[in-house]
PDB file of C-alpha atoms in Angstrom:
ATOM      1  CA  UNK A   1      -0.035   0.009  -0.104  1.00 53.00           C
ATOM      2  CA  UNK A   2       1.692   3.077   1.210  1.00 72.00           C
ATOM      3  CA  UNK A   3       4.943   4.122   2.946  1.00 91.00           C
ATOM      4  CA  UNK A   4       4.921   6.444   5.892  1.00 95.00           C
ATOM      5  CA  UNK A   5       5.893   9.591   4.010  1.00 95.00           C
ATOM      6  CA  UNK A   6       3.026   8.842   1.601  1.00 96.00           C
ATOM      7  CA  UNK A   7       0.585   8.848   4.810  1.00 97.00           C
ATOM      8  CA  UNK A   8       2.069  12.064   5.984  1.00 97.00           C
ATOM      9  CA  UNK A   9       1.953  13.737   2.702  1.00 96.00           C
ATOM     10  CA  UNK A  10      -1.814  13.010   2.476  1.00 97.00           C
ATOM     11  CA  UNK A  11      -2.345  14.223   5.966  1.00 97.00           C
ATOM     12  CA  UNK A  12      -0.478  17.617   5.087  1.00 97.00           C
ATOM     13  CA  UNK A  13      -2.568  17.895   1.801  1.00 96.00           C
ATOM     14  CA  UNK A  14      -5.765  17.571   3.934  1.00 97.00           C
ATOM     15  CA  UNK A  15      -4.570  20.055   6.392  1.00 97.00           C
ATOM     16  CA  UNK A  16      -3.512  22.721   3.842  1.00 95.00           C
ATOM     17  CA  UNK A  17      -6.044  22.274   0.945  1.00 94.00           C
ATOM     18  CA  UNK A  18      -9.225  20.758   2.057  1.00 93.00           C
ATOM     19  CA  UNK A  19      -9.641  21.588   5.859  1.00 95.00           C
ATOM     20  CA  UNK A  20     -12.229  24.611   6.162  1.00 95.00           C
ATOM     21  CA  UNK A  21     -11.307  27.285   8.619  1.00 96.00           C
ATOM     22  CA  UNK A  22     -13.885  28.234  11.395  1.00 96.00           C
ATOM     23  CA  UNK A  23     -15.976  31.105  11.190  1.00 94.00           C
ATOM     24  CA  UNK A  24     -13.848  34.485  11.788  1.00 92.00           C
ATOM     25  CA  UNK A  25     -10.530  32.437  11.905  1.00 94.00           C
ATOM     26  CA  UNK A  26      -7.672  32.466   9.524  1.00 92.00           C
ATOM     27  CA  UNK A  27      -6.780  29.587   7.124  1.00 94.00           C
ATOM     28  CA  UNK A  28      -3.979  27.270   7.969  1.00 95.00           C
ATOM     29  CA  UNK A  29      -0.801  29.106   7.005  1.00 92.00           C
ATOM     30  CA  UNK A  30       1.527  26.190   7.154  1.00 91.00           C
ATOM     31  CA  UNK A  31       1.189  22.590   7.118  1.00 94.00           C
ATOM     32  CA  UNK A  32       4.430  20.369   7.250  1.00 92.00           C
ATOM     33  CA  UNK A  33       6.202  17.310   8.839  1.00 90.00           C
ATOM     34  CA  UNK A  34       9.398  18.961   9.347  1.00 85.00           C
ATOM     35  CA  UNK A  35      10.307  21.618  12.067  1.00 76.00           C
ATOM     36  CA  UNK A  36       9.998  24.836  10.429  1.00 64.00           C
ATOM     37  CA  UNK A  37      12.664  27.693  10.972  1.00 54.00           C
ATOM     38  CA  UNK A  38      10.195  30.178  12.165  1.00 63.00           C
ATOM     39  CA  UNK A  39       6.783  29.496  13.849  1.00 68.00           C
ATOM     40  CA  UNK A  40       5.320  33.093  13.108  1.00 74.00           C
ATOM     41  CA  UNK A  41       2.701  32.129  10.785  1.00 82.00           C
ATOM     42  CA  UNK A  42      -0.430  30.990  12.675  1.00 85.00           C
ATOM     43  CA  UNK A  43      -2.316  28.678  12.873  1.00 91.00           C
ATOM     44  CA  UNK A  44       0.024  25.898  11.625  1.00 92.00           C
ATOM     45  CA  UNK A  45       0.284  22.200  11.636  1.00 95.00           C
ATOM     46  CA  UNK A  46       3.428  20.252  12.477  1.00 93.00           C
ATOM     47  CA  UNK A  47       3.118  16.460  11.916  1.00 95.00           C
ATOM     48  CA  UNK A  48       5.153  14.151  13.684  1.00 94.00           C
ATOM     49  CA  UNK A  49       5.194  10.244  13.638  1.00 96.00           C
ATOM     50  CA  UNK A  50       5.132   9.151  17.291  1.00 96.00           C
ATOM     51  CA  UNK A  51       5.265   5.155  16.906  1.00 97.00           C
ATOM     52  CA  UNK A  52       4.759   2.289  14.679  1.00 97.00           C
ATOM     53  CA  UNK A  53       3.554  -1.249  15.528  1.00 97.00           C
ATOM     54  CA  UNK A  54       3.486  -4.195  12.932  1.00 95.00           C
ATOM     55  CA  UNK A  55       1.585  -7.212  13.215  1.00 94.00           C
ATOM     56  CA  UNK A  56       1.716 -10.275  10.893  1.00 91.00           C
ATOM     57  CA  UNK A  57      -1.295 -12.579  10.293  1.00 87.00           C
ATOM     58  CA  UNK A  58      -2.179 -15.621   8.506  1.00 83.00           C
ATOM     59  CA  UNK A  59      -1.779 -15.948   4.603  1.00 80.00           C
ATOM     60  CA  UNK A  60       0.873 -13.319   4.605  1.00 86.00           C
ATOM     61  CA  UNK A  61      -0.923 -10.097   5.757  1.00 92.00           C
ATOM     62  CA  UNK A  62       0.946  -7.457   7.383  1.00 93.00           C
ATOM     63  CA  UNK A  63      -0.839  -4.846   9.470  1.00 95.00           C
ATOM     64  CA  UNK A  64       1.106  -1.389  10.348  1.00 96.00           C
ATOM     65  CA  UNK A  65      -0.341   0.806  12.973  1.00 97.00           C
ATOM     66  CA  UNK A  66       1.130   4.404  13.003  1.00 98.00           C
ATOM     67  CA  UNK A  67       0.392   7.082  15.579  1.00 98.00           C
ATOM     68  CA  UNK A  68       0.932  10.349  14.347  1.00 98.00           C
ATOM     69  CA  UNK A  69       0.755  13.570  16.339  1.00 97.00           C
ATOM     70  CA  UNK A  70      -0.761  16.472  14.410  1.00 97.00           C
ATOM     71  CA  UNK A  71       0.260  19.713  16.325  1.00 95.00           C
ATOM     72  CA  UNK A  72      -2.132  22.430  15.611  1.00 95.00           C
ATOM     73  CA  UNK A  73      -0.108  25.378  16.675  1.00 92.00           C
ATOM     74  CA  UNK A  74      -1.407  28.835  17.416  1.00 87.00           C
ATOM     75  CA  UNK A  75       0.486  31.846  18.776  1.00 80.00           C
ATOM     76  CA  UNK A  76       2.971  31.732  22.150  1.00 78.00           C
ATOM     77  CA  UNK A  77       1.071  30.707  25.182  1.00 67.00           C
ATOM     78  CA  UNK A  78       0.944  34.302  26.472  1.00 67.00           C
ATOM     79  CA  UNK A  79      -1.084  35.786  23.498  1.00 69.00           C
ATOM     80  CA  UNK A  80      -4.873  36.829  24.236  1.00 70.00           C
ATOM     81  CA  UNK A  81      -7.513  34.733  22.274  1.00 71.00           C
ATOM     82  CA  UNK A  82      -5.188  31.412  21.458  1.00 80.00           C
ATOM     83  CA  UNK A  83      -7.585  29.303  23.622  1.00 84.00           C
ATOM     84  CA  UNK A  84     -10.536  30.558  22.105  1.00 86.00           C
ATOM     85  CA  UNK A  85      -9.263  30.188  18.789  1.00 89.00           C
ATOM     86  CA  UNK A  86      -8.115  26.623  19.623  1.00 90.00           C
ATOM     87  CA  UNK A  87     -11.313  25.682  20.578  1.00 91.00           C
ATOM     88  CA  UNK A  88     -13.069  26.474  17.497  1.00 94.00           C
ATOM     89  CA  UNK A  89     -10.515  24.366  15.303  1.00 96.00           C
ATOM     90  CA  UNK A  90     -11.233  21.114  16.964  1.00 96.00           C
ATOM     91  CA  UNK A  91     -14.227  20.384  15.265  1.00 95.00           C
ATOM     92  CA  UNK A  92     -13.177  21.684  11.945  1.00 96.00           C
ATOM     93  CA  UNK A  93     -10.383  19.253  12.166  1.00 98.00           C
ATOM     94  CA  UNK A  94     -12.439  16.266  13.338  1.00 97.00           C
ATOM     95  CA  UNK A  95     -14.811  16.807  10.592  1.00 96.00           C
ATOM     96  CA  UNK A  96     -12.074  17.229   7.874  1.00 96.00           C
ATOM     97  CA  UNK A  97     -10.527  13.584   8.906  1.00 96.00           C
ATOM     98  CA  UNK A  98     -13.673  12.117   9.515  1.00 95.00           C
ATOM     99  CA  UNK A  99     -14.544  12.648   5.795  1.00 92.00           C
ATOM    100  CA  UNK A 100     -11.382  11.096   4.582  1.00 93.00           C
ATOM    101  CA  UNK A 101     -10.725   8.163   6.810  1.00 93.00           C
ATOM    102  CA  UNK A 102      -8.578   6.268   4.075  1.00 95.00           C
ATOM    103  CA  UNK A 103      -6.519   9.405   3.733  1.00 94.00           C
ATOM    104  CA  UNK A 104      -7.330   9.519  -0.146  1.00 91.00           C
ATOM    105  CA  UNK A 105      -6.527   5.854  -0.213  1.00 92.00           C
ATOM    106  CA  UNK A 106      -3.247   5.849   1.252  1.00 93.00           C
ATOM    107  CA  UNK A 107      -4.426   4.004   4.371  1.00 95.00           C
ATOM    108  CA  UNK A 108      -6.720   1.208   5.309  1.00 94.00           C
ATOM    109  CA  UNK A 109      -8.134   3.361   7.949  1.00 97.00           C
ATOM    110  CA  UNK A 110      -7.091   6.505   9.780  1.00 97.00           C
ATOM    111  CA  UNK A 111      -9.040   8.145  12.695  1.00 98.00           C
ATOM    112  CA  UNK A 112      -8.394  10.602  15.224  1.00 98.00           C
ATOM    113  CA  UNK A 113      -8.482   8.975  18.723  1.00 98.00           C
ATOM    114  CA  UNK A 114      -7.882  11.960  21.095  1.00 98.00           C
ATOM    115  CA  UNK A 115      -6.863  15.752  21.464  1.00 97.00           C
ATOM    116  CA  UNK A 116      -4.210  16.852  24.094  1.00 95.00           C
ATOM    117  CA  UNK A 117      -4.645  20.573  25.206  1.00 91.00           C
ATOM    118  CA  UNK A 118      -2.214  20.332  28.163  1.00 82.00           C
ATOM    119  CA  UNK A 119       1.235  20.095  26.586  1.00 77.00           C
ATOM    120  CA  UNK A 120       2.265  23.064  24.701  1.00 79.00           C
ATOM    121  CA  UNK A 121       4.885  22.804  21.820  1.00 81.00           C
ATOM    122  CA  UNK A 122       8.229  24.182  22.776  1.00 82.00           C
ATOM    123  CA  UNK A 123      10.212  25.900  20.238  1.00 79.00           C
ATOM    124  CA  UNK A 124      13.291  27.848  20.945  1.00 80.00           C
ATOM    125  CA  UNK A 125      12.486  28.157  24.839  1.00 84.00           C
ATOM    126  CA  UNK A 126       8.916  29.670  23.736  1.00 83.00           C
ATOM    127  CA  UNK A 127       5.894  27.502  24.744  1.00 86.00           C
ATOM    128  CA  UNK A 128       3.238  27.900  22.051  1.00 86.00           C
ATOM    129  CA  UNK A 129      -0.708  27.335  22.317  1.00 88.00           C
ATOM    130  CA  UNK A 130      -1.153  23.699  20.601  1.00 91.00           C
ATOM    131  CA  UNK A 131      -4.082  21.438  20.225  1.00 94.00           C
ATOM    132  CA  UNK A 132      -2.197  17.983  19.524  1.00 96.00           C
ATOM    133  CA  UNK A 133      -4.602  15.556  17.334  1.00 98.00           C
ATOM    134  CA  UNK A 134      -3.809  11.893  17.746  1.00 98.00           C
ATOM    135  CA  UNK A 135      -4.064  10.206  14.529  1.00 98.00           C
ATOM    136  CA  UNK A 136      -4.261   6.411  14.302  1.00 98.00           C
ATOM    137  CA  UNK A 137      -3.274   5.036  10.992  1.00 98.00           C
ATOM    138  CA  UNK A 138      -3.664   1.478   9.962  1.00 97.00           C
ATOM    139  CA  UNK A 139      -2.377  -0.106   6.780  1.00 96.00           C
ATOM    140  CA  UNK A 140      -3.434  -3.550   5.880  1.00 94.00           C
ATOM    141  CA  UNK A 141      -1.237  -5.278   2.936  1.00 91.00           C
ATOM    142  CA  UNK A 142      -0.541  -8.782   1.588  1.00 89.00           C
ATOM    143  CA  UNK A 143       3.269  -9.678   1.997  1.00 87.00           C
ATOM    144  CA  UNK A 144       5.107 -12.354   0.039  1.00 82.00           C
ATOM    145  CA  UNK A 145       7.044 -14.392   2.719  1.00 73.00           C
ATOM    146  CA  UNK A 146       9.628 -16.298   0.754  1.00 73.00           C
ATOM    147  CA  UNK A 147      12.420 -18.280   2.261  1.00 66.00           C
TER     148      UNK A 147
END
């Protein structure tokens, strides 16, 4: 099926090209899978793979389970209105990914399993207001086991 990079590329595409900004909010400025040099454009997504587990089943079936942290970053934590803005974005992100559970065909299934509001993203000793969406991605594929 797909490599991890293909999956991340589809996540970035959904965030940047198809996610509709909530009323009175700015569009996503940046969506990436690499640390940006500058976090001055808000809101932005930073996507980081957290873990991968692999299971093998009968008949050459391989299941890969990827956990990906989609960090929706707002302004530094001391800025006014960041929490209100963050709350507005949660439903928009949930809806965008609920309507694309195969990540445009790159995964068997991809579901947001939780949102963390407590851990700010630290960048250059500055904490940023963040909503971290945990995306569970499952890829099932047949594998030819030859000896």
